[in-house]
Amino acid sequence: MRLSQMLFQTLREDPAEAEIKSHKLLLRAGYIRRIGSGIYAYLPLMNRVLQKISNIVREEMNATGAMECLLPQMQPAELWQESGRWETYTKAEGIMFSLIDRQDRSLALGPTHEEVITTIAKEMIKSYRQLPTHLYQIQTKFRDEIRPRFGLMRGREFIMKDGYSFHTSPECLKKTYQDMDQAYRNIFSRCGLKFQAVEADSGAIGGSGSQEFMVLADAGEDDIVYTEDGKYAANVEKAVSLPSDVIPSPFTTYEKKATPHTETIAKIASFLECSPTNMVKNVLYQAVYDSGKTVLVLVSIRGDQDVNEVKLQNELVKLASNYQATTVLSLTVPDRTAQGKWSTKPLPLGYIAPDLSDDYIAKSDQVEGNFLRLVDRTAVDLENFVTGANESDYHVVGANWGKEFTLSKLIVDVRKAQVGDRSIHDPNQVLQTARGIEVGHIFQLGTKYSQAMGATYTGEDGTEKPFVMGCYGIGVSRLAQAAVEQSHDKDGIIWPTSIAPYHVVVIIPNITDQEQVAVAEKLYTELNQAGIETILDDRDERAGVKFKDADLIGIPYRIVTGRSLKQGKIEFVTRSTKESQDIAIEKVAKTLSEIIKNSYDFD
Ligand code: ATP
Ligand code: MG
């Protein structure tokens, strides 16, 4: 490709709309253009990067025996009504774009494809003899994200590889799941990424596991914890650990104490000169179930611990049937306005005890009349603890379960693992944290969708059984940007060779110099013929501009037909190290073939 003929434009300044480095660089270097909120055009250079990533994905997926297909992006509402996700996806989470066609039928733009693929399996797979099977596709997905941001990281239209496997048993699923784990490791290594596989939240379905692949980068939206020995890594949403030891309470008798202005744990700890580890903190949440019921949830947890809202949400979904519901639509800490909608009187916020009276709730058809009282495990064994007195500016001390307070039967693990906690697999290992960009997710779904949609096959024993399913995603466009987030310097992008749009850029410093042009043209043809993907910067620009642009767009190798031509050589520069050497013109193709081959091996 000749740069002079390409729709190509670089920007000197960082665009105001971009916050993180990779987003700025992709915009500045002319890879992408913003068309609307979370909607981007992939310009020719970007398209090549996406094709390279897709091809790596394809090769590794095909090697596992999975088959590529292409499913419709327009999905009839009926499929989503069958799986029970239409309401949640269009209304509650609101993440799905939906529309009504001229025949008055509801449709949605696919955010994911479990419904479509399960329908196909239901119609086409009749017998256990056809199993296992695994289909995948690489396609644009649509999601009306609440906060589209960071360019391709969180778009409303983005490219995903999604695959779905069908099995007769959880064991068979596990095997494919392990194959996917390996295939994903191969894919991300070949893309030149530094990544970490982490245990991930599987939502309330539980299932026997789900794993995310994180590209480590400070700009990542996910918090992960890991141990130095490499034996434990998890998304913080899912992470477990050992809480620190309890420092015994200094109080031995039950007493109510005036504790003015101590509405936070830190304040009450310093006022009473005792440790937060012997306090019971009571946190109020408001959950709205899909039956329309609002439930006020009171979580009692040890004072030094925090609630992990993902774990809490999962516990609440398990209790959904108590409220004639199947799922939780929203979980929030109610602010004053929200409290005003259901409370009969002002709440003693900051001074709540585990037995806060149900009288605070104005019961109605929409609002459950009793607090749902959950106790985190960390609070169960506390003795002589400090907690609120249900009255502003007062606490009680020396309290005990079974005496002053009844311990709820709903004991759960909803605590958030914290940096510095001891690990469960080895208490000598301490949790560290890092930020990650989720580029892939593999998931053992089980029978959730097949059961809901009546997708069954005839088993060996002649009975009808629901498919056991797995699903596996990779954010292809997000991955492309994650690579930039991980690999750049002050001058621009440094693409890993395997996903760079081109291997080499040949720069003609002065296009009025016949010799420079002639050598560059010859090399351009020769290299492309040798299978080295080469771009020619033949623009009528100053040499300095061309060098800056070459650094910015991040092509791994650069050839300059400049001064060294006098010795029959060209200048060869490696983008990542900026090291330069002169190479004889006739040796260029051979030398480069080797260098590029080696850089792939290295990736
Ligand atoms: P996230 O938690 O980041 O929203 P998710 O759990 O919704 O991701 P999945 O439904 O598992 O993601 O989708 C598979 C992959 O698609 C993710 O691992 C991620 O790499 C990518 N992805 C998801 N949402 C987006 C988005 N809005 N923009 C770009 N890529 C995305
Ligand atoms: Mg999401």
PDB file of N, CA, C and O in Angstrom, residues 244-250 264-270 272-281 301-305 378-379 382 385-387:
ATOM      1  N   SER A 244      -8.392 -10.908  58.340  1.00  0.00           N
ATOM      2  CA  SER A 244      -7.377 -10.829  59.401  1.00  0.00           C
ATOM      3  C   SER A 244      -7.978 -11.345  60.711  1.00  0.00           C
ATOM      4  O   SER A 244      -9.197 -11.479  60.849  1.00  0.00           O
ATOM      5  N   ASP A 245      -7.119 -11.639  61.710  1.00  0.00           N
ATOM      6  CA  ASP A 245      -7.614 -12.156  62.986  1.00  0.00           C
ATOM      7  C   ASP A 245      -8.397 -11.088  63.737  1.00  0.00           C
ATOM      8  O   ASP A 245      -8.130  -9.897  63.589  1.00  0.00           O
ATOM      9  N   VAL A 246      -9.347 -11.538  64.543  1.00  0.00           N
ATOM     10  CA  VAL A 246     -10.132 -10.605  65.350  1.00  0.00           C
ATOM     11  C   VAL A 246      -9.299 -10.174  66.562  1.00  0.00           C
ATOM     12  O   VAL A 246      -8.682 -11.011  67.216  1.00  0.00           O
ATOM     13  N   ILE A 247      -9.294  -8.890  66.826  1.00  0.00           N
ATOM     14  CA  ILE A 247      -8.688  -8.423  68.072  1.00  0.00           C
ATOM     15  C   ILE A 247      -9.808  -8.435  69.110  1.00  0.00           C
ATOM     16  O   ILE A 247     -10.852  -7.815  68.897  1.00  0.00           O
ATOM     17  N   PRO A 248      -9.634  -9.198  70.213  1.00  0.00           N
ATOM     18  CA  PRO A 248     -10.755  -9.371  71.142  1.00  0.00           C
ATOM     19  C   PRO A 248     -11.297  -8.032  71.649  1.00  0.00           C
ATOM     20  O   PRO A 248     -10.555  -7.063  71.800  1.00  0.00           O
ATOM     21  N   SER A 249     -12.593  -8.042  71.907  1.00  0.00           N
ATOM     22  CA  SER A 249     -13.260  -6.821  72.356  1.00  0.00           C
ATOM     23  C   SER A 249     -12.827  -6.447  73.775  1.00  0.00           C
ATOM     24  O   SER A 249     -12.690  -7.322  74.633  1.00  0.00           O
ATOM     25  N   PRO A 250     -12.604  -5.161  74.038  1.00  0.00           N
ATOM     26  CA  PRO A 250     -12.269  -4.738  75.397  1.00  0.00           C
ATOM     27  C   PRO A 250     -13.501  -4.692  76.308  1.00  0.00           C
ATOM     28  O   PRO A 250     -13.379  -4.507  77.522  1.00  0.00           O
ATOM     29  N   THR A 264     -19.292   6.756  61.274  1.00  0.00           N
ATOM     30  CA  THR A 264     -18.482   5.833  60.462  1.00  0.00           C
ATOM     31  C   THR A 264     -17.725   4.880  61.382  1.00  0.00           C
ATOM     32  O   THR A 264     -17.531   5.169  62.562  1.00  0.00           O
ATOM     33  N   ILE A 265     -17.259   3.769  60.805  1.00  0.00           N
ATOM     34  CA  ILE A 265     -16.504   2.765  61.571  1.00  0.00           C
ATOM     35  C   ILE A 265     -15.214   3.400  62.132  1.00  0.00           C
ATOM     36  O   ILE A 265     -14.861   3.190  63.294  1.00  0.00           O
ATOM     37  N   ALA A 266     -14.551   4.196  61.300  1.00  0.00           N
ATOM     38  CA  ALA A 266     -13.286   4.799  61.752  1.00  0.00           C
ATOM     39  C   ALA A 266     -13.536   5.692  62.972  1.00  0.00           C
ATOM     40  O   ALA A 266     -12.790   5.654  63.960  1.00  0.00           O
ATOM     41  N   LYS A 267     -14.621   6.463  62.905  1.00  0.00           N
ATOM     42  CA  LYS A 267     -14.908   7.387  64.016  1.00  0.00           C
ATOM     43  C   LYS A 267     -15.256   6.643  65.301  1.00  0.00           C
ATOM     44  O   LYS A 267     -14.778   6.993  66.380  1.00  0.00           O
ATOM     45  N   ILE A 268     -16.097   5.616  65.185  1.00  0.00           N
ATOM     46  CA  ILE A 268     -16.493   4.911  66.404  1.00  0.00           C
ATOM     47  C   ILE A 268     -15.307   4.128  66.983  1.00  0.00           C
ATOM     48  O   ILE A 268     -15.117   4.055  68.198  1.00  0.00           O
ATOM     49  N   ALA A 269     -14.443   3.598  66.098  1.00  0.00           N
ATOM     50  CA  ALA A 269     -13.268   2.858  66.571  1.00  0.00           C
ATOM     51  C   ALA A 269     -12.348   3.788  67.352  1.00  0.00           C
ATOM     52  O   ALA A 269     -11.839   3.427  68.420  1.00  0.00           O
ATOM     53  N   SER A 270     -12.174   4.990  66.847  1.00  0.00           N
ATOM     54  CA  SER A 270     -11.271   5.890  67.558  1.00  0.00           C
ATOM     55  C   SER A 270     -11.936   6.433  68.833  1.00  0.00           C
ATOM     56  O   SER A 270     -11.302   6.555  69.878  1.00  0.00           O
ATOM     57  N   LEU A 272     -14.177   4.839  70.763  1.00  0.00           N
ATOM     58  CA  LEU A 272     -14.221   3.806  71.813  1.00  0.00           C
ATOM     59  C   LEU A 272     -12.867   3.147  72.043  1.00  0.00           C
ATOM     60  O   LEU A 272     -12.734   2.288  72.910  1.00  0.00           O
ATOM     61  N   GLU A 273     -11.880   3.565  71.246  1.00  0.00           N
ATOM     62  CA  GLU A 273     -10.543   2.963  71.316  1.00  0.00           C
ATOM     63  C   GLU A 273     -10.616   1.436  71.236  1.00  0.00           C
ATOM     64  O   GLU A 273     -10.119   0.723  72.109  1.00  0.00           O
ATOM     65  N   CYS A 274     -11.309   0.967  70.215  1.00  0.00           N
ATOM     66  CA  CYS A 274     -11.350  -0.480  69.997  1.00  0.00           C
ATOM     67  C   CYS A 274     -11.223  -0.767  68.504  1.00  0.00           C
ATOM     68  O   CYS A 274     -11.286   0.146  67.687  1.00  0.00           O
ATOM     69  N   SER A 275     -11.018  -2.044  68.197  1.00  0.00           N
ATOM     70  CA  SER A 275     -10.735  -2.409  66.809  1.00  0.00           C
ATOM     71  C   SER A 275     -12.022  -2.622  66.004  1.00  0.00           C
ATOM     72  O   SER A 275     -12.983  -3.199  66.515  1.00  0.00           O
ATOM     73  N   PRO A 276     -12.034  -2.217  64.736  1.00  0.00           N
ATOM     74  CA  PRO A 276     -13.192  -2.503  63.867  1.00  0.00           C
ATOM     75  C   PRO A 276     -13.443  -4.006  63.730  1.00  0.00           C
ATOM     76  O   PRO A 276     -14.527  -4.413  63.354  1.00  0.00           O
ATOM     77  N   THR A 277     -12.422  -4.841  64.050  1.00  0.00           N
ATOM     78  CA  THR A 277     -12.614  -6.287  63.911  1.00  0.00           C
ATOM     79  C   THR A 277     -13.569  -6.837  64.968  1.00  0.00           C
ATOM     80  O   THR A 277     -13.999  -7.982  64.868  1.00  0.00           O
ATOM     81  N   ASN A 278     -13.875  -6.069  66.020  1.00  0.00           N
ATOM     82  CA  ASN A 278     -14.883  -6.580  66.953  1.00  0.00           C
ATOM     83  C   ASN A 278     -16.172  -5.752  66.920  1.00  0.00           C
ATOM     84  O   ASN A 278     -16.854  -5.581  67.926  1.00  0.00           O
ATOM     85  N   MET A 279     -16.454  -5.228  65.724  1.00  0.00           N
ATOM     86  CA  MET A 279     -17.712  -4.492  65.530  1.00  0.00           C
ATOM     87  C   MET A 279     -18.579  -5.215  64.509  1.00  0.00           C
ATOM     88  O   MET A 279     -18.075  -5.893  63.627  1.00  0.00           O
ATOM     89  N   VAL A 280     -19.887  -5.035  64.633  1.00  0.00           N
ATOM     90  CA  VAL A 280     -20.800  -5.513  63.598  1.00  0.00           C
ATOM     91  C   VAL A 280     -21.366  -4.289  62.892  1.00  0.00           C
ATOM     92  O   VAL A 280     -22.017  -3.444  63.509  1.00  0.00           O
ATOM     93  N   LYS A 281     -21.051  -4.219  61.600  1.00  0.00           N
ATOM     94  CA  LYS A 281     -21.517  -3.096  60.777  1.00  0.00           C
ATOM     95  C   LYS A 281     -22.766  -3.585  60.046  1.00  0.00           C
ATOM     96  O   LYS A 281     -22.803  -4.736  59.599  1.00  0.00           O
ATOM     97  N   ILE A 301     -22.020  -7.356  58.858  1.00  0.00           N
ATOM     98  CA  ILE A 301     -20.686  -7.818  58.479  1.00  0.00           C
ATOM     99  C   ILE A 301     -19.681  -7.235  59.467  1.00  0.00           C
ATOM    100  O   ILE A 301     -19.960  -6.208  60.127  1.00  0.00           O
ATOM    101  N   ARG A 302     -18.517  -7.884  59.604  1.00  0.00           N
ATOM    102  CA  ARG A 302     -17.522  -7.387  60.552  1.00  0.00           C
ATOM    103  C   ARG A 302     -17.082  -5.981  60.154  1.00  0.00           C
ATOM    104  O   ARG A 302     -16.917  -5.681  58.966  1.00  0.00           O
ATOM    105  N   GLY A 303     -16.862  -5.137  61.159  1.00  0.00           N
ATOM    106  CA  GLY A 303     -16.620  -3.704  60.931  1.00  0.00           C
ATOM    107  C   GLY A 303     -15.511  -3.367  59.960  1.00  0.00           C
ATOM    108  O   GLY A 303     -15.600  -2.377  59.228  1.00  0.00           O
ATOM    109  N   ASP A 304     -14.455  -4.182  59.912  1.00  0.00           N
ATOM    110  CA  ASP A 304     -13.328  -3.858  59.028  1.00  0.00           C
ATOM    111  C   ASP A 304     -13.514  -4.411  57.623  1.00  0.00           C
ATOM    112  O   ASP A 304     -12.637  -4.246  56.782  1.00  0.00           O
ATOM    113  N   GLN A 305     -14.649  -5.069  57.363  1.00  0.00           N
ATOM    114  CA  GLN A 305     -14.860  -5.706  56.066  1.00  0.00           C
ATOM    115  C   GLN A 305     -15.830  -4.899  55.208  1.00  0.00           C
ATOM    116  O   GLN A 305     -16.624  -4.124  55.723  1.00  0.00           O
ATOM    117  N   THR A 378     -18.062 -13.403  58.538  1.00  0.00           N
ATOM    118  CA  THR A 378     -17.088 -12.724  59.410  1.00  0.00           C
ATOM    119  C   THR A 378     -17.719 -12.198  60.694  1.00  0.00           C
ATOM    120  O   THR A 378     -17.023 -11.939  61.670  1.00  0.00           O
ATOM    121  N   ALA A 379     -19.062 -12.015  60.689  1.00  0.00           N
ATOM    122  CA  ALA A 379     -19.693 -11.427  61.872  1.00  0.00           C
ATOM    123  C   ALA A 379     -20.220 -12.485  62.834  1.00  0.00           C
ATOM    124  O   ALA A 379     -20.570 -12.191  63.978  1.00  0.00           O
ATOM    125  N   LEU A 382     -18.254 -13.289  66.352  1.00  0.00           N
ATOM    126  CA  LEU A 382     -17.819 -12.173  67.203  1.00  0.00           C
ATOM    127  C   LEU A 382     -18.461 -12.271  68.597  1.00  0.00           C
ATOM    128  O   LEU A 382     -19.607 -12.704  68.744  1.00  0.00           O
ATOM    129  N   PHE A 385     -19.363  -7.751  70.978  1.00  0.00           N
ATOM    130  CA  PHE A 385     -19.099  -6.776  69.906  1.00  0.00           C
ATOM    131  C   PHE A 385     -19.775  -5.422  70.120  1.00  0.00           C
ATOM    132  O   PHE A 385     -20.652  -5.258  70.979  1.00  0.00           O
ATOM    133  N   VAL A 386     -19.314  -4.481  69.308  1.00  0.00           N
ATOM    134  CA  VAL A 386     -19.891  -3.135  69.268  1.00  0.00           C
ATOM    135  C   VAL A 386     -20.786  -3.069  68.041  1.00  0.00           C
ATOM    136  O   VAL A 386     -20.422  -3.566  66.976  1.00  0.00           O
ATOM    137  N   THR A 387     -21.957  -2.477  68.198  1.00  0.00           N
ATOM    138  CA  THR A 387     -22.792  -2.232  67.009  1.00  0.00           C
ATOM    139  C   THR A 387     -23.683  -1.029  67.294  1.00  0.00           C
ATOM    140  O   THR A 387     -23.628  -0.449  68.388  1.00  0.00           O
TER     141      THR A 387
END
